[in-house]
mmCIF file of C-alpha atoms in Angstrom:
data_model
loop_
_atom_site.group_PDB
_atom_site.id
_atom_site.type_symbol
_atom_site.label_atom_id
_atom_site.label_comp_id
_atom_site.label_asym_id
_atom_site.label_seq_id
_atom_site.Cartn_x
_atom_site.Cartn_y
_atom_site.Cartn_z
ATOM 1 C CA MET A 1 105.754 150.695 57.517
ATOM 2 C CA ARG A 2 107.739 151.211 60.681
ATOM 3 C CA LYS A 3 104.190 151.514 62.183
ATOM 4 C CA ILE A 4 102.490 148.258 60.523
ATOM 5 C CA ILE A 5 105.880 146.220 61.931
ATOM 6 C CA LEU A 6 104.921 147.701 65.123
ATOM 7 C CA PHE A 7 101.863 147.153 65.526
ATOM 8 C CA ALA A 8 102.290 143.375 63.853
ATOM 9 C CA ALA A 9 104.564 142.508 66.949
ATOM 10 C CA LEU A 10 102.387 144.603 69.671
ATOM 11 C CA GLY A 11 99.034 142.245 68.648
ATOM 12 C CA LEU A 12 101.292 139.133 68.226
ATOM 13 C CA SER A 13 102.746 139.445 71.816
ATOM 14 C CA GLY A 14 98.770 140.201 72.770
ATOM 15 C CA CYS A 15 98.106 136.467 72.363
ATOM 16 C CA VAL A 16 101.293 134.828 73.166
ATOM 17 C CA CYS A 17 99.625 136.450 76.926
ATOM 18 C CA VAL A 18 96.186 135.123 76.926
ATOM 19 C CA TYR A 19 97.663 132.153 74.830
ATOM 20 C CA GLY A 20 100.030 131.407 77.839
ATOM 21 C CA PRO A 21 102.481 128.321 77.876
ATOM 22 C CA THR A 22 99.909 125.054 78.503
ATOM 23 C CA LYS A 23 100.358 122.760 81.031
ATOM 24 C CA SER A 24 102.717 119.223 80.024
ATOM 25 C CA GLY A 25 102.582 116.618 80.920
ATOM 26 C CA ASN A 26 101.885 115.773 85.245
ATOM 27 C CA VAL A 27 103.740 118.816 86.105
ATOM 28 C CA PRO A 28 101.583 120.174 89.150
ATOM 29 C CA GLN A 29 99.919 123.336 88.435
ATOM 30 C CA SER A 30 101.027 126.657 91.189
ATOM 31 C CA ASP A 31 98.670 125.296 92.706
ATOM 32 C CA GLU A 32 98.024 121.787 92.994
ATOM 33 C CA SER A 33 100.110 120.422 95.822
ATOM 34 C CA ALA A 34 103.118 118.921 94.490
ATOM 35 C CA SER A 35 103.561 116.033 97.748
ATOM 36 C CA PRO A 36 101.312 113.011 97.624
ATOM 37 C CA ALA A 37 98.234 112.182 99.843
ATOM 38 C CA VAL A 38 100.424 108.695 101.362
ATOM 39 C CA ALA A 39 104.716 109.978 101.887
ATOM 40 C CA PRO A 40 106.048 106.982 100.254
ATOM 41 C CA VAL A 41 107.345 103.465 101.130
ATOM 42 C CA ASP A 42 111.424 103.501 100.577
ATOM 43 C CA ALA A 43 112.053 101.404 97.649
ATOM 44 C CA THR A 44 114.089 98.599 99.110
ATOM 45 C CA THR A 45 114.966 97.564 102.263
ATOM 46 C CA LEU A 46 117.983 95.906 102.954
ATOM 47 C CA ILE A 47 118.252 92.580 105.043
ATOM 48 C CA GLY A 48 121.875 92.134 106.775
ATOM 49 C CA ASN A 49 121.822 88.284 107.917
ATOM 50 C CA ARG A 50 119.188 86.534 106.101
ATOM 51 C CA ARG A 51 119.543 84.655 102.238
ATOM 52 C CA PRO A 52 117.325 85.461 100.145
ATOM 53 C CA ASP A 53 115.596 81.797 99.620
ATOM 54 C CA GLU A 54 115.158 81.865 103.467
ATOM 55 C CA LEU A 55 112.680 85.303 103.425
ATOM 56 C CA PHE A 56 111.678 84.185 99.454
ATOM 57 C CA SER A 57 110.321 81.202 101.658
ATOM 58 C CA LYS A 58 109.289 83.043 104.785
ATOM 59 C CA ALA A 59 107.488 85.447 102.787
ATOM 60 C CA GLU A 60 105.554 82.824 101.257
ATOM 61 C CA ALA A 61 104.861 81.969 104.049
ATOM 62 C CA TRP A 62 103.359 84.666 104.347
ATOM 63 C CA PHE A 63 100.841 84.924 101.664
ATOM 64 C CA ALA A 64 99.747 81.348 102.782
ATOM 65 C CA SER A 65 98.407 82.954 106.405
ATOM 66 C CA LYS A 66 96.597 85.385 104.536
ATOM 67 C CA GLY A 67 94.370 82.451 102.538
ATOM 68 C CA ILE A 68 95.808 84.714 99.609
ATOM 69 C CA THR A 69 96.986 82.351 96.974
ATOM 70 C CA PRO A 70 99.992 84.686 94.978
ATOM 71 C CA VAL A 71 99.292 84.743 91.072
ATOM 72 C CA VAL A 72 102.966 84.541 90.361
ATOM 73 C CA SER A 73 105.764 82.701 92.362
ATOM 74 C CA ASN A 74 109.415 82.782 91.161
ATOM 75 C CA GLU A 75 111.970 81.780 93.872
ATOM 76 C CA GLN A 76 114.348 81.946 91.060
ATOM 77 C CA SER A 77 113.912 85.313 90.042
ATOM 78 C CA GLY A 78 112.641 85.793 93.055
ATOM 79 C CA ILE A 79 109.147 87.760 92.718
ATOM 80 C CA ILE A 80 106.206 86.727 94.526
ATOM 81 C CA ALA A 81 102.913 88.116 93.298
ATOM 82 C CA THR A 82 98.971 88.526 93.870
ATOM 83 C CA ILE A 83 96.463 89.929 92.699
ATOM 84 C CA GLY A 84 92.270 89.302 93.333
ATOM 85 C CA ASP A 85 89.529 91.749 94.270
ATOM 86 C CA SER A 86 88.600 91.213 97.618
ATOM 87 C CA PRO A 87 87.068 94.359 99.817
ATOM 88 C CA ALA A 88 88.643 93.215 102.911
ATOM 89 C CA LEU A 89 92.118 93.297 101.696
ATOM 90 C CA ALA A 90 91.966 95.461 98.980
ATOM 91 C CA GLN A 91 90.733 97.647 102.033
ATOM 92 C CA SER A 92 93.931 97.057 104.773
ATOM 93 C CA TYR A 93 96.098 97.641 102.588
ATOM 94 C CA LEU A 94 94.551 100.180 99.615
ATOM 95 C CA ASP A 95 93.932 104.127 99.695
ATOM 96 C CA CYS A 96 91.325 104.996 97.076
ATOM 97 C CA SER A 97 89.645 108.268 98.913
ATOM 98 C CA ALA A 98 91.004 110.372 96.258
ATOM 99 C CA LEU A 99 88.209 109.185 94.447
ATOM 100 C CA GLY A 100 86.174 110.850 97.161
ATOM 101 C CA GLN A 101 83.212 108.888 96.583
ATOM 102 C CA SER A 102 80.367 107.716 99.147
ATOM 103 C CA GLN A 103 79.208 104.240 97.734
ATOM 104 C CA PRO A 104 80.722 101.288 97.861
ATOM 105 C CA LEU A 105 83.096 100.673 94.608
ATOM 106 C CA GLN A 106 84.696 96.953 93.092
ATOM 107 C CA ARG A 107 88.740 96.905 94.347
ATOM 108 C CA GLN A 108 91.380 95.392 93.170
ATOM 109 C CA TYR A 109 94.697 95.747 94.530
ATOM 110 C CA ARG A 110 98.186 94.247 93.222
ATOM 111 C CA LEU A 111 100.475 92.781 95.983
ATOM 112 C CA VAL A 112 104.277 91.985 94.340
ATOM 113 C CA VAL A 113 107.100 91.170 96.565
ATOM 114 C CA GLN A 114 110.632 90.722 95.437
ATOM 115 C CA VAL A 115 113.949 89.461 97.206
ATOM 116 C CA TYR A 116 116.828 89.161 95.375
ATOM 117 C CA SER A 117 120.593 89.340 96.949
ATOM 118 C CA ALA A 118 121.836 92.794 97.420
ATOM 119 C CA GLY A 119 126.418 90.671 98.558
ATOM 120 C CA GLU A 120 125.952 90.367 102.456
ATOM 121 C CA GLY A 121 122.230 90.691 102.913
ATOM 122 C CA SER A 122 119.570 90.673 100.374
ATOM 123 C CA ARG A 123 117.115 94.121 99.503
ATOM 124 C CA VAL A 124 113.322 93.608 99.562
ATOM 125 C CA SER A 125 110.174 95.749 97.521
ATOM 126 C CA ALA A 126 107.428 94.829 98.793
ATOM 127 C CA GLN A 127 104.936 96.955 96.882
ATOM 128 C CA ALA A 128 101.070 97.204 96.912
ATOM 129 C CA SER A 129 98.814 99.016 94.320
ATOM 130 C CA GLY A 130 95.260 98.845 92.568
ATOM 131 C CA THR A 131 92.896 100.538 90.898
ATOM 132 C CA ALA A 132 88.485 101.194 91.974
ATOM 133 C CA ARG A 133 85.771 101.503 89.979
ATOM 134 C CA LEU A 134 81.708 102.238 90.310
ATOM 135 C CA THR A 135 79.718 98.935 88.232
ATOM 136 C CA THR A 136 76.211 99.652 87.116
ATOM 137 C CA ALA A 137 73.912 95.964 87.101
ATOM 138 C CA ASP A 138 74.202 97.024 83.339
ATOM 139 C CA GLY A 139 77.862 97.078 83.302
ATOM 140 C CA ASN A 140 78.142 100.623 82.183
ATOM 141 C CA ASP A 141 81.173 102.222 84.840
ATOM 142 C CA LYS A 142 79.305 104.923 87.546
ATOM 143 C CA VAL A 143 83.095 106.217 88.127
ATOM 144 C CA LYS A 144 86.513 105.383 85.581
ATOM 145 C CA PRO A 145 88.688 103.133 87.165
ATOM 146 C CA ALA A 146 91.153 104.974 89.626
ATOM 147 C CA GLU A 147 93.574 104.076 90.392
ATOM 148 C CA CYS A 148 94.500 103.674 94.690
ATOM 149 C CA ARG A 149 98.064 104.380 96.506
ATOM 150 C CA SER A 150 99.105 101.979 98.932
ATOM 151 C CA ASN A 151 98.414 103.221 102.190
ATOM 152 C CA GLY A 152 101.829 100.990 104.313
ATOM 153 C CA ASN A 153 100.384 98.352 105.813
ATOM 154 C CA PHE A 154 101.116 95.424 103.496
ATOM 155 C CA GLU A 155 105.165 96.472 103.437
ATOM 156 C CA LYS A 156 105.033 96.919 106.979
ATOM 157 C CA ASP A 157 102.965 93.826 107.932
ATOM 158 C CA MET A 158 105.460 92.376 105.203
ATOM 159 C CA LEU A 159 109.058 94.083 105.579
ATOM 160 C CA GLU A 160 107.978 93.264 109.828
ATOM 161 C CA THR A 161 108.000 88.849 108.924
ATOM 162 C CA LEU A 162 110.462 89.030 107.290
ATOM 163 C CA ARG A 163 113.283 90.872 109.772
ATOM 164 C CA LYS A 164 112.315 88.272 112.345
#
């Protein structure tokens, strides 16, 4: 009986070694890079000498100067947001190099600015994100939609404008 239990234990332990633990979620494997392709931009920035309504007006003026019409513009919540598919704007603010496509991709961008009071001064959050895909003339996805990261230009431009 001891031999049967010993062989069963050895046999089952071999299964654990062969199949082993599985990767779950977004946990990087040892050969994957844990660092993002683009350096993360600070989530919020404190601008100490400006009121939220003043910064909100400047952000709206920045969007107007670029010819971008905000889809959401709510001064009470301090949010200005837009979405679009202009190739020039998407290329200016998004990095879709992770897809590795040489063919032209259809990109869609999202630009969001949030301004809110931080006691003395205001906090500003600016974010650019989007997706890229390649769709054939018959409407089929040739490249599945994939996330594009911000290249940091939108955040930098917006914060420079608001600090002036």
